């Protein structure tokens, strides 16, 4: 990469000014400068302090203008009422990036929000990237750039390791940094984004995606403001071969309310977030422990090549447990070849030789069993990954060294394999294993779980993201105002979502003529004022074709009686179709991710089990197939209970086309519902039997809409 | 308790003989003796060693007979071929309990199994309780009784703490002991059971239930042999106010296979285990980490009194996360009263005052905010439990002491409250908090999760187990041989599972006479040789009453044509019932737990979603209601989709009656299926529409049976 990343002035500047730098290195206002000096920052450092000539031994300047050379970056920690002035002096000096610790902005209410917007506008108009306000800053240990007052660096600079971390919350970020350090993970770059007036988590991911020394990226997110920017940053990391692991909080009702009070952010629905993160190729961690353990598994210098896993154990119980964990996580404990099993038994007569391979305590007496076992599994059996359970052997006076020799030698003999151990070791021994490329886990279940997460990350990185068809540019814009079912369906049909043949009849004769559509017909009232047709008796099912004219008359009279005054545009007539599976498709315009397509199975699946799944629009058929497979009731579509398999390709195509339509019409609708979409047997396609599009203009007119027919 | 527990000779003997005790305290054969001496065992210790006069400074004896005083307990670690002889000398000496480390018995094959059975028979015939063989022994730190060679005691004796632990696997037990010790949990008594020739996990639980210094019991189980004994032991612990936490492995296909090779045990279905553990009141832990963390939460000297939880945090992000965790775990973050919220805001203007209460970093400047906050939450607001997030404050030079003072003082002011902290502290500081009655968790999610587990444990202990009606003693035994649907239903009806009125017609006239049963009828063929009636056209639905005679004739002819030679006993006629929800009830005779009742919703719920639940028979209606509520589709029964609510009381009663029937008939059947049981609207009851009972005698005759009609 020849062009530096646009965030280089923020994350790796050559010169730094610190507003209000204190001479006392233990005070919050003195900490950043102390950290810079301890970290060996090589750029220019300018403390700004109107009352002192020197600060912590460095020449101080009364104001930014007095600084002799150029200043690329500044820390602003002055009180909120002085922050505007500080920002203006940054503009005057040509500063390119600012970290603002100061609190008291959007998080405290409208007045603070106005002040924040004012400062952000100054920054943006003058090409200054602003991190914060109300953040704890960041560090980049690769250059010793430490504009933060996080207590994490109080005990000295940390190693410039392979993990990059981006956390919206600075306090919780500090907690995660401490947990990572205790786990032996070296975080080389950390960024906290606070109020995200300008720089957001996505910017941090984007910078780390380009940073050559970062191999994995961990994030803590409370709310994403710009889903597209987040998606682009993750795609950049993916293209550069770096897994992104994210914890997103605020999924619960109380949690979302607390998040709103905390970050003053819009918190989207957790189900949408969950699907979006999956679609973008992010490994979502549920808990801090998960985040840390997955980050650990992904920073061992290599990733597992496949789902095949060899398990070696000296405890049968641990073998059972790891087999349970592997099955739950979708890893494959392929049994060893007969011949290999015999070989194991020739060393240890009472071994369990299949996989898990239980070498029993026999290896205590003869550690060469381990060497032979590792060669058998990684050499002859060619497993890409191996996990060993050796409990307290790693810390026992007798076995610690023999075990380390055997394991580290095997890791060196097979440098392309993924090697993990479940064992209890001293911190020193733990480091020695890690330096040998072997990850250590106290809990064998956690070991398997973390390997599985690393496998998922590797799979994402080794496969291209599924193709997304281009969004049509020539689509006629959705008309404003209310759309009838008839209009909605024809618009969707033109966009590629099939519908049945149908005719709009406006009199008895036209209805009678529609009898050619099929032997049995469905008649539905068409009125812009009636969204819930069944409630006014506006639907007739299974009408014999010969009675179409009479049924038309009855239907119109019935609706006129039950919904007097409603303008009736006619009656929609279509063939009655039986069989197939009814699905519900929908689109909402999500505040974070834009149009989001929902899919669910009709009936109890949606109504009782809430079995629905989401995707950000647009997407292609491959992603649509994944979406379908995520439904708990997907077996229904594959032909459960003696029914023929459904036309999944047609369903996937309709989903993709709907997503392209939604992306093209973004901003012109608030919701689209297709309920039901009938999915017929393989080869017979799908058909939208009813549809409702609420356009932007119409959205205000109809309340509580959504469900149709 | 005046009578000592029957396992006292095993777990707290007054005199101990050690076969083959080595003078070298580092060798496996020398370890037990060394551990006894280090633990300060006060009873008599007799090393048995034919080649030495003294062993590790104690007088040695050439054989057991030579020991001068009585010997209550012996360790046998001699090779398998000498074990019988050692056991016989124990019989001669009047030993009451033996721990046998020796491997090479049932776990290696039929020959070893025979040897194990022989030794077990000697023990049982002579009133000796046998722990092992193939086990790592046990320790009881309350008396310094340490018959084990587990490496766990290599670093010296451990504290006689409140946790009791029983692990089938000794090696994995040692791993759990090490994890517990690293977590700061003191395990006072540990028992590994190995091959469980006699003493099983249930025995260990039973002893610990009576041990006055044990407050919680953690188990690791690969397979339970005797479900009833396990249930009785858990009930004993429950009656004595002690939670039982269990990890049961072998749930996966590979895991179960590995478990079988490991322990030579019968592994029941994991779904049955899961339901049984829940029914017995066991807190099931999924992973070793879970087991350890729940044990930690349950050994803090008190348990939470209710689900109400106060969350205090200095990081908004952590507050959001803990709120998410609380919602997922079913804890209630009741919002503070308006007045209390105002009080919080008077201390910290930008606090989030609802719950979570975010006191922000402001408490750094003014630690009295913490004191006031704790008083507000535990005093005025009277929360029974509180969790605080204080991250690295607990280890920061500035805040560590003020935070500890404030928290420990609050814990002392409110000694009946449950107090947990999510914070990162040094091991020393961690111990100080624990001594003050405050549990520490690095991960705030884990803190909430563990509190929730402790809440569940407390709820079980404070509520009486649901009543179980007595099993009827006067029930006529099931007849041997094959039962027809008609017979099966009448037997079940007599046992209290309602059926519809029905008549067996053996000719056209009888069929015609059955028209009085209802307007529309169902006709089903009755033949002992036909279990799948629909496959041979043996069922007619919705037959008008007037056509009953003719329908009889058609049905009999059709079946005769499709199943020529099948003996036809007649046609069962019953009213056609519409509406209601169809359930599937079944009973299997489980190898571990005896008769186990299954319940599922008919149709896709069972066939696609495998939505079934189990209970050990017998049980009462309260337990049956819990069973119903566990179904994912339970909303269907409560009246989803515009249907009337179903008669849940009648369903619960039928389930309980079925369980009593199954318990009474134990051993006389292999399976019972009621498919479907129709559950009608509230007040209208339930009816078994079809039933199949495979008696013990009949089980061999019909293959692949199970589904009926």
PDB file of N, CA and C in Angstrom, chain A residues 108 151 175 178-179 182 220 222 249-253 255 259 262 286-289 316-317 320 324 327-328 350 391-392 424 442-443 445-446 603-605 607 609 636 641, chain B residues 108 151 175 178-179 182 220 222 249-253 255 259 262 286-289 316-317 320 323-324 327-328 350 391-392 424 442-443 445-446 603-605 607 609 636 641:
ATOM      1  N   UNK A 108     -25.426  14.190  27.094  1.00  0.00           N
ATOM      2  CA  UNK A 108     -26.123  14.806  28.233  1.00  0.00           C
ATOM      3  C   UNK A 108     -27.412  15.500  27.838  1.00  0.00           C
ATOM      4  N   UNK A 151      -6.471   3.773  32.079  1.00  0.00           N
ATOM      5  CA  UNK A 151      -5.593   3.246  33.126  1.00  0.00           C
ATOM      6  C   UNK A 151      -4.827   2.022  32.642  1.00  0.00           C
ATOM      7  N   UNK A 175     -11.460  -2.364  30.097  1.00  0.00           N
ATOM      8  CA  UNK A 175     -11.695  -3.664  30.723  1.00  0.00           C
ATOM      9  C   UNK A 175     -11.299  -4.787  29.759  1.00  0.00           C
ATOM     10  N   UNK A 178      -7.623  -5.096  29.530  1.00  0.00           N
ATOM     11  CA  UNK A 178      -7.058  -5.776  30.697  1.00  0.00           C
ATOM     12  C   UNK A 178      -7.294  -7.278  30.615  1.00  0.00           C
ATOM     13  N   UNK A 179      -8.515  -7.672  30.178  1.00  0.00           N
ATOM     14  CA  UNK A 179      -8.794  -9.104  30.027  1.00  0.00           C
ATOM     15  C   UNK A 179      -7.881  -9.723  28.974  1.00  0.00           C
ATOM     16  N   UNK A 182      -4.416 -10.186  30.385  1.00  0.00           N
ATOM     17  CA  UNK A 182      -4.357 -11.329  31.306  1.00  0.00           C
ATOM     18  C   UNK A 182      -4.382 -12.645  30.553  1.00  0.00           C
ATOM     19  N   UNK A 220     -15.998  -3.892  20.026  1.00  0.00           N
ATOM     20  CA  UNK A 220     -17.107  -3.836  20.965  1.00  0.00           C
ATOM     21  C   UNK A 220     -18.014  -2.702  20.499  1.00  0.00           C
ATOM     22  N   UNK A 222     -21.858  -0.708  20.574  1.00  0.00           N
ATOM     23  CA  UNK A 222     -23.159  -0.486  21.207  1.00  0.00           C
ATOM     24  C   UNK A 222     -24.225  -0.179  20.161  1.00  0.00           C
ATOM     25  N   UNK A 249     -23.699  -5.183  21.985  1.00  0.00           N
ATOM     26  CA  UNK A 249     -24.595  -5.253  23.132  1.00  0.00           C
ATOM     27  C   UNK A 249     -25.872  -4.459  22.857  1.00  0.00           C
ATOM     28  N   UNK A 250     -26.798  -4.533  23.800  1.00  0.00           N
ATOM     29  CA  UNK A 250     -28.055  -3.799  23.674  1.00  0.00           C
ATOM     30  C   UNK A 250     -29.152  -4.623  23.034  1.00  0.00           C
ATOM     31  N   UNK A 251     -29.006  -5.956  23.045  1.00  0.00           N
ATOM     32  CA  UNK A 251     -30.005  -6.824  22.435  1.00  0.00           C
ATOM     33  C   UNK A 251     -31.293  -6.923  23.233  1.00  0.00           C
ATOM     34  N   UNK A 252     -31.207  -6.708  24.528  1.00  0.00           N
ATOM     35  CA  UNK A 252     -32.407  -6.832  25.363  1.00  0.00           C
ATOM     36  C   UNK A 252     -33.154  -5.516  25.412  1.00  0.00           C
ATOM     37  N   UNK A 253     -34.385  -5.576  25.930  1.00  0.00           N
ATOM     38  CA  UNK A 253     -35.201  -4.361  26.025  1.00  0.00           C
ATOM     39  C   UNK A 253     -34.526  -3.340  26.932  1.00  0.00           C
ATOM     40  N   UNK A 255     -31.457  -3.439  27.951  1.00  0.00           N
ATOM     41  CA  UNK A 255     -30.136  -3.141  27.404  1.00  0.00           C
ATOM     42  C   UNK A 255     -30.215  -2.060  26.340  1.00  0.00           C
ATOM     43  N   UNK A 259     -28.499   1.462  26.462  1.00  0.00           N
ATOM     44  CA  UNK A 259     -27.573   1.875  25.416  1.00  0.00           C
ATOM     45  C   UNK A 259     -27.941   3.258  24.902  1.00  0.00           C
ATOM     46  N   UNK A 262     -26.812   5.760  27.147  1.00  0.00           N
ATOM     47  CA  UNK A 262     -25.363   5.793  27.246  1.00  0.00           C
ATOM     48  C   UNK A 262     -24.704   6.450  26.045  1.00  0.00           C
ATOM     49  N   UNK A 286     -20.692 -13.419  21.875  1.00  0.00           N
ATOM     50  CA  UNK A 286     -21.835 -13.074  22.709  1.00  0.00           C
ATOM     51  C   UNK A 286     -21.410 -12.393  24.001  1.00  0.00           C
ATOM     52  N   UNK A 287     -20.324 -12.846  24.578  1.00  0.00           N
ATOM     53  CA  UNK A 287     -19.910 -12.330  25.877  1.00  0.00           C
ATOM     54  C   UNK A 287     -18.464 -11.838  25.792  1.00  0.00           C
ATOM     55  N   UNK A 288     -18.033 -11.036  26.759  1.00  0.00           N
ATOM     56  CA  UNK A 288     -16.626 -10.606  26.766  1.00  0.00           C
ATOM     57  C   UNK A 288     -15.668 -11.795  26.745  1.00  0.00           C
ATOM     58  N   UNK A 289     -15.966 -12.818  27.555  1.00  0.00           N
ATOM     59  CA  UNK A 289     -15.112 -14.013  27.539  1.00  0.00           C
ATOM     60  C   UNK A 289     -15.013 -14.582  26.131  1.00  0.00           C
ATOM     61  N   UNK A 316     -10.116 -40.010  29.548  1.00  0.00           N
ATOM     62  CA  UNK A 316     -11.256 -40.378  28.718  1.00  0.00           C
ATOM     63  C   UNK A 316     -12.396 -39.391  28.865  1.00  0.00           C
ATOM     64  N   UNK A 317     -12.625 -38.931  30.097  1.00  0.00           N
ATOM     65  CA  UNK A 317     -13.709 -37.989  30.346  1.00  0.00           C
ATOM     66  C   UNK A 317     -13.546 -36.731  29.523  1.00  0.00           C
ATOM     67  N   UNK A 320     -14.507 -37.363  25.927  1.00  0.00           N
ATOM     68  CA  UNK A 320     -15.957 -37.352  25.724  1.00  0.00           C
ATOM     69  C   UNK A 320     -16.445 -35.909  25.626  1.00  0.00           C
ATOM     70  N   UNK A 324     -18.248 -34.001  22.540  1.00  0.00           N
ATOM     71  CA  UNK A 324     -19.527 -33.285  22.651  1.00  0.00           C
ATOM     72  C   UNK A 324     -19.396 -31.875  22.085  1.00  0.00           C
ATOM     73  N   UNK A 327     -19.063 -31.790  18.272  1.00  0.00           N
ATOM     74  CA  UNK A 327     -20.320 -32.019  17.560  1.00  0.00           C
ATOM     75  C   UNK A 327     -21.198 -30.772  17.609  1.00  0.00           C
ATOM     76  N   UNK A 328     -21.275 -30.154  18.765  1.00  0.00           N
ATOM     77  CA  UNK A 328     -22.090 -28.944  18.879  1.00  0.00           C
ATOM     78  C   UNK A 328     -21.564 -27.833  17.981  1.00  0.00           C
ATOM     79  N   UNK A 350      -4.551 -50.284  26.256  1.00  0.00           N
ATOM     80  CA  UNK A 350      -5.909 -49.932  26.662  1.00  0.00           C
ATOM     81  C   UNK A 350      -6.311 -48.544  26.185  1.00  0.00           C
ATOM     82  N   UNK A 391      -4.184 -31.528  31.019  1.00  0.00           N
ATOM     83  CA  UNK A 391      -4.489 -31.068  32.379  1.00  0.00           C
ATOM     84  C   UNK A 391      -3.253 -30.536  33.121  1.00  0.00           C
ATOM     85  N   UNK A 392      -2.979 -31.017  34.311  1.00  0.00           N
ATOM     86  CA  UNK A 392      -1.909 -30.442  35.117  1.00  0.00           C
ATOM     87  C   UNK A 392      -0.517 -30.944  34.725  1.00  0.00           C
ATOM     88  N   UNK A 424      -3.331 -26.814  32.310  1.00  0.00           N
ATOM     89  CA  UNK A 424      -3.150 -25.788  33.338  1.00  0.00           C
ATOM     90  C   UNK A 424      -1.652 -25.583  33.497  1.00  0.00           C
ATOM     91  N   UNK A 442      -7.562 -23.512  29.568  1.00  0.00           N
ATOM     92  CA  UNK A 442      -7.764 -24.310  30.780  1.00  0.00           C
ATOM     93  C   UNK A 442      -8.952 -25.249  30.615  1.00  0.00           C
ATOM     94  N   UNK A 443      -9.985 -24.756  29.917  1.00  0.00           N
ATOM     95  CA  UNK A 443     -11.212 -25.518  29.784  1.00  0.00           C
ATOM     96  C   UNK A 443     -11.218 -26.223  28.424  1.00  0.00           C
ATOM     97  N   UNK A 445     -13.593 -27.660  26.830  1.00  0.00           N
ATOM     98  CA  UNK A 445     -14.756 -27.275  26.017  1.00  0.00           C
ATOM     99  C   UNK A 445     -14.452 -25.956  25.306  1.00  0.00           C
ATOM    100  N   UNK A 446     -13.909 -25.019  26.053  1.00  0.00           N
ATOM    101  CA  UNK A 446     -13.574 -23.714  25.498  1.00  0.00           C
ATOM    102  C   UNK A 446     -12.530 -23.853  24.387  1.00  0.00           C
ATOM    103  N   UNK A 603     -47.810 -19.187   8.983  1.00  0.00           N
ATOM    104  CA  UNK A 603     -48.499 -19.949  10.011  1.00  0.00           C
ATOM    105  C   UNK A 603     -47.776 -19.920  11.339  1.00  0.00           C
ATOM    106  N   UNK A 604     -47.801 -21.066  12.031  1.00  0.00           N
ATOM    107  CA  UNK A 604     -47.248 -21.105  13.380  1.00  0.00           C
ATOM    108  C   UNK A 604     -45.775 -20.725  13.435  1.00  0.00           C
ATOM    109  N   UNK A 605     -45.037 -20.955  12.352  1.00  0.00           N
ATOM    110  CA  UNK A 605     -43.609 -20.674  12.410  1.00  0.00           C
ATOM    111  C   UNK A 605     -43.350 -19.202  12.695  1.00  0.00           C
ATOM    112  N   UNK A 607     -45.918 -17.011  13.640  1.00  0.00           N
ATOM    113  CA  UNK A 607     -46.792 -16.479  14.682  1.00  0.00           C
ATOM    114  C   UNK A 607     -46.466 -17.019  16.060  1.00  0.00           C
ATOM    115  N   UNK A 609     -43.517 -19.306  16.744  1.00  0.00           N
ATOM    116  CA  UNK A 609     -42.091 -19.541  16.997  1.00  0.00           C
ATOM    117  C   UNK A 609     -41.213 -18.358  16.611  1.00  0.00           C
ATOM    118  N   UNK A 636     -39.267 -28.132   6.293  1.00  0.00           N
ATOM    119  CA  UNK A 636     -40.579 -28.097   5.633  1.00  0.00           C
ATOM    120  C   UNK A 636     -40.402 -27.862   4.130  1.00  0.00           C
ATOM    121  N   UNK A 641     -42.532 -34.549   5.934  1.00  0.00           N
ATOM    122  CA  UNK A 641     -43.878 -35.106   6.100  1.00  0.00           C
ATOM    123  C   UNK A 641     -44.492 -35.554   4.781  1.00  0.00           C
TER     124      UNK A 641
ATOM    125  N   UNK B 108     -11.436 -52.753  30.267  1.00  0.00           N
ATOM    126  CA  UNK B 108     -10.595 -53.334  29.216  1.00  0.00           C
ATOM    127  C   UNK B 108     -11.259 -54.493  28.484  1.00  0.00           C
ATOM    128  N   UNK B 151      -2.530 -35.771  41.452  1.00  0.00           N
ATOM    129  CA  UNK B 151      -1.463 -34.782  41.533  1.00  0.00           C
ATOM    130  C   UNK B 151      -1.943 -33.490  42.185  1.00  0.00           C
ATOM    131  N   UNK B 175      -8.482 -32.220  37.114  1.00  0.00           N
ATOM    132  CA  UNK B 175      -8.497 -30.974  36.341  1.00  0.00           C
ATOM    133  C   UNK B 175      -9.506 -29.991  36.942  1.00  0.00           C
ATOM    134  N   UNK B 178      -8.188 -28.502  40.067  1.00  0.00           N
ATOM    135  CA  UNK B 178      -7.201 -27.455  39.797  1.00  0.00           C
ATOM    136  C   UNK B 178      -7.895 -26.166  39.347  1.00  0.00           C
ATOM    137  N   UNK B 179      -8.921 -26.311  38.485  1.00  0.00           N
ATOM    138  CA  UNK B 179      -9.664 -25.118  38.047  1.00  0.00           C
ATOM    139  C   UNK B 179     -10.334 -24.451  39.241  1.00  0.00           C
ATOM    140  N   UNK B 182      -7.799 -22.561  41.296  1.00  0.00           N
ATOM    141  CA  UNK B 182      -7.393 -21.311  40.648  1.00  0.00           C
ATOM    142  C   UNK B 182      -8.481 -20.256  40.757  1.00  0.00           C
ATOM    143  N   UNK B 220     -19.362 -34.347  38.275  1.00  0.00           N
ATOM    144  CA  UNK B 220     -19.042 -34.584  36.879  1.00  0.00           C
ATOM    145  C   UNK B 220     -19.436 -36.034  36.587  1.00  0.00           C
ATOM    146  N   UNK B 222     -20.373 -39.153  33.737  1.00  0.00           N
ATOM    147  CA  UNK B 222     -20.352 -39.670  32.375  1.00  0.00           C
ATOM    148  C   UNK B 222     -21.581 -40.518  32.093  1.00  0.00           C
ATOM    149  N   UNK B 249     -21.558 -35.385  30.601  1.00  0.00           N
ATOM    150  CA  UNK B 249     -21.019 -35.404  29.233  1.00  0.00           C
ATOM    151  C   UNK B 249     -21.535 -36.622  28.493  1.00  0.00           C
ATOM    152  N   UNK B 250     -21.184 -36.686  27.209  1.00  0.00           N
ATOM    153  CA  UNK B 250     -21.593 -37.819  26.378  1.00  0.00           C
ATOM    154  C   UNK B 250     -22.885 -37.564  25.636  1.00  0.00           C
ATOM    155  N   UNK B 251     -23.275 -36.290  25.492  1.00  0.00           N
ATOM    156  CA  UNK B 251     -24.514 -35.948  24.808  1.00  0.00           C
ATOM    157  C   UNK B 251     -24.440 -36.136  23.303  1.00  0.00           C
ATOM    158  N   UNK B 252     -23.257 -36.059  22.738  1.00  0.00           N
ATOM    159  CA  UNK B 252     -23.135 -36.168  21.278  1.00  0.00           C
ATOM    160  C   UNK B 252     -22.979 -37.630  20.883  1.00  0.00           C
ATOM    161  N   UNK B 253     -23.107 -37.889  19.584  1.00  0.00           N
ATOM    162  CA  UNK B 253     -22.967 -39.250  19.085  1.00  0.00           C
ATOM    163  C   UNK B 253     -21.574 -39.777  19.383  1.00  0.00           C
ATOM    164  N   UNK B 255     -19.400 -38.459  21.391  1.00  0.00           N
ATOM    165  CA  UNK B 255     -19.170 -38.392  22.830  1.00  0.00           C
ATOM    166  C   UNK B 255     -19.726 -39.628  23.535  1.00  0.00           C
ATOM    167  N   UNK B 259     -17.683 -42.257  25.571  1.00  0.00           N
ATOM    168  CA  UNK B 259     -18.011 -42.526  26.964  1.00  0.00           C
ATOM    169  C   UNK B 259     -18.129 -44.027  27.190  1.00  0.00           C
ATOM    170  N   UNK B 262     -14.910 -45.516  27.431  1.00  0.00           N
ATOM    171  CA  UNK B 262     -14.181 -45.031  28.595  1.00  0.00           C
ATOM    172  C   UNK B 262     -14.660 -45.662  29.886  1.00  0.00           C
ATOM    173  N   UNK B 286     -23.127 -26.824  31.546  1.00  0.00           N
ATOM    174  CA  UNK B 286     -22.820 -27.367  30.229  1.00  0.00           C
ATOM    175  C   UNK B 286     -21.322 -27.592  30.048  1.00  0.00           C
ATOM    176  N   UNK B 287     -20.528 -26.682  30.553  1.00  0.00           N
ATOM    177  CA  UNK B 287     -19.086 -26.768  30.328  1.00  0.00           C
ATOM    178  C   UNK B 287     -18.359 -26.742  31.673  1.00  0.00           C
ATOM    179  N   UNK B 288     -17.096 -27.154  31.688  1.00  0.00           N
ATOM    180  CA  UNK B 288     -16.326 -27.071  32.941  1.00  0.00           C
ATOM    181  C   UNK B 288     -16.311 -25.653  33.503  1.00  0.00           C
ATOM    182  N   UNK B 289     -16.129 -24.653  32.646  1.00  0.00           N
ATOM    183  CA  UNK B 289     -16.167 -23.261  33.124  1.00  0.00           C
ATOM    184  C   UNK B 289     -17.486 -22.979  33.832  1.00  0.00           C
ATOM    185  N   UNK B 316     -21.137   2.728  31.120  1.00  0.00           N
ATOM    186  CA  UNK B 316     -22.451   2.526  30.524  1.00  0.00           C
ATOM    187  C   UNK B 316     -22.493   1.257  29.694  1.00  0.00           C
ATOM    188  N   UNK B 317     -21.401   1.000  28.967  1.00  0.00           N
ATOM    189  CA  UNK B 317     -21.345  -0.185  28.120  1.00  0.00           C
ATOM    190  C   UNK B 317     -21.538  -1.458  28.926  1.00  0.00           C
ATOM    191  N   UNK B 320     -25.171  -1.895  29.871  1.00  0.00           N
ATOM    192  CA  UNK B 320     -25.967  -2.441  28.774  1.00  0.00           C
ATOM    193  C   UNK B 320     -25.775  -3.960  28.711  1.00  0.00           C
ATOM    194  N   UNK B 323     -27.456  -5.752  31.488  1.00  0.00           N
ATOM    195  CA  UNK B 323     -28.909  -5.760  31.281  1.00  0.00           C
ATOM    196  C   UNK B 323     -29.282  -6.834  30.256  1.00  0.00           C
ATOM    197  N   UNK B 324     -28.494  -6.948  29.188  1.00  0.00           N
ATOM    198  CA  UNK B 324     -28.722  -8.016  28.198  1.00  0.00           C
ATOM    199  C   UNK B 324     -28.653  -9.375  28.880  1.00  0.00           C
ATOM    200  N   UNK B 327     -31.652 -10.089  31.150  1.00  0.00           N
ATOM    201  CA  UNK B 327     -32.880 -10.444  30.424  1.00  0.00           C
ATOM    202  C   UNK B 327     -32.793 -11.887  29.934  1.00  0.00           C
ATOM    203  N   UNK B 328     -31.656 -12.247  29.387  1.00  0.00           N
ATOM    204  CA  UNK B 328     -31.501 -13.614  28.882  1.00  0.00           C
ATOM    205  C   UNK B 328     -31.639 -14.644  30.002  1.00  0.00           C
ATOM    206  N   UNK B 350     -24.936  13.428  35.414  1.00  0.00           N
ATOM    207  CA  UNK B 350     -25.081  12.727  34.145  1.00  0.00           C
ATOM    208  C   UNK B 350     -25.183  11.216  34.333  1.00  0.00           C
ATOM    209  N   UNK B 391     -14.433  -2.750  36.956  1.00  0.00           N
ATOM    210  CA  UNK B 391     -13.275  -3.025  36.089  1.00  0.00           C
ATOM    211  C   UNK B 391     -11.948  -2.946  36.837  1.00  0.00           C
ATOM    212  N   UNK B 392     -10.995  -2.180  36.354  1.00  0.00           N
ATOM    213  CA  UNK B 392      -9.648  -2.170  36.930  1.00  0.00           C
ATOM    214  C   UNK B 392      -9.544  -1.307  38.192  1.00  0.00           C
ATOM    215  N   UNK B 424     -11.379  -6.543  37.928  1.00  0.00           N
ATOM    216  CA  UNK B 424     -10.096  -7.224  37.753  1.00  0.00           C
ATOM    217  C   UNK B 424      -9.228  -6.867  38.946  1.00  0.00           C
ATOM    218  N   UNK B 442     -14.383 -11.581  36.499  1.00  0.00           N
ATOM    219  CA  UNK B 442     -13.740 -10.671  35.547  1.00  0.00           C
ATOM    220  C   UNK B 442     -14.718 -10.233  34.459  1.00  0.00           C
ATOM    221  N   UNK B 443     -15.579 -11.172  34.042  1.00  0.00           N
ATOM    222  CA  UNK B 443     -16.495 -10.911  32.939  1.00  0.00           C
ATOM    223  C   UNK B 443     -17.866 -10.526  33.493  1.00  0.00           C
ATOM    224  N   UNK B 445     -20.722 -10.345  32.068  1.00  0.00           N
ATOM    225  CA  UNK B 445     -21.773 -11.260  31.595  1.00  0.00           C
ATOM    226  C   UNK B 445     -21.789 -12.497  32.483  1.00  0.00           C
ATOM    227  N   UNK B 446     -20.611 -13.035  32.730  1.00  0.00           N
ATOM    228  CA  UNK B 446     -20.477 -14.229  33.550  1.00  0.00           C
ATOM    229  C   UNK B 446     -20.984 -13.963  34.967  1.00  0.00           C
ATOM    230  N   UNK B 603     -47.757 -33.262  14.601  1.00  0.00           N
ATOM    231  CA  UNK B 603     -47.454 -32.589  13.342  1.00  0.00           C
ATOM    232  C   UNK B 603     -46.030 -32.108  13.264  1.00  0.00           C
ATOM    233  N   UNK B 604     -45.843 -30.918  12.653  1.00  0.00           N
ATOM    234  CA  UNK B 604     -44.493 -30.440  12.409  1.00  0.00           C
ATOM    235  C   UNK B 604     -43.679 -30.271  13.671  1.00  0.00           C
ATOM    236  N   UNK B 605     -44.327 -30.037  14.811  1.00  0.00           N
ATOM    237  CA  UNK B 605     -43.547 -29.793  16.030  1.00  0.00           C
ATOM    238  C   UNK B 605     -42.694 -31.003  16.385  1.00  0.00           C
ATOM    239  N   UNK B 607     -42.305 -33.694  14.184  1.00  0.00           N
ATOM    240  CA  UNK B 607     -41.646 -34.286  13.021  1.00  0.00           C
ATOM    241  C   UNK B 607     -40.531 -33.406  12.469  1.00  0.00           C
ATOM    242  N   UNK B 609     -39.446 -30.160  14.128  1.00  0.00           N
ATOM    243  CA  UNK B 609     -38.693 -29.413  15.136  1.00  0.00           C
ATOM    244  C   UNK B 609     -38.226 -30.275  16.303  1.00  0.00           C
ATOM    245  N   UNK B 636     -49.271 -22.662  21.369  1.00  0.00           N
ATOM    246  CA  UNK B 636     -50.381 -23.264  20.627  1.00  0.00           C
ATOM    247  C   UNK B 636     -51.466 -23.726  21.605  1.00  0.00           C
ATOM    248  N   UNK B 641     -53.146 -17.940  17.594  1.00  0.00           N
ATOM    249  CA  UNK B 641     -53.797 -17.865  16.291  1.00  0.00           C
ATOM    250  C   UNK B 641     -55.320 -17.905  16.386  1.00  0.00           C
TER     251      UNK B 641
END
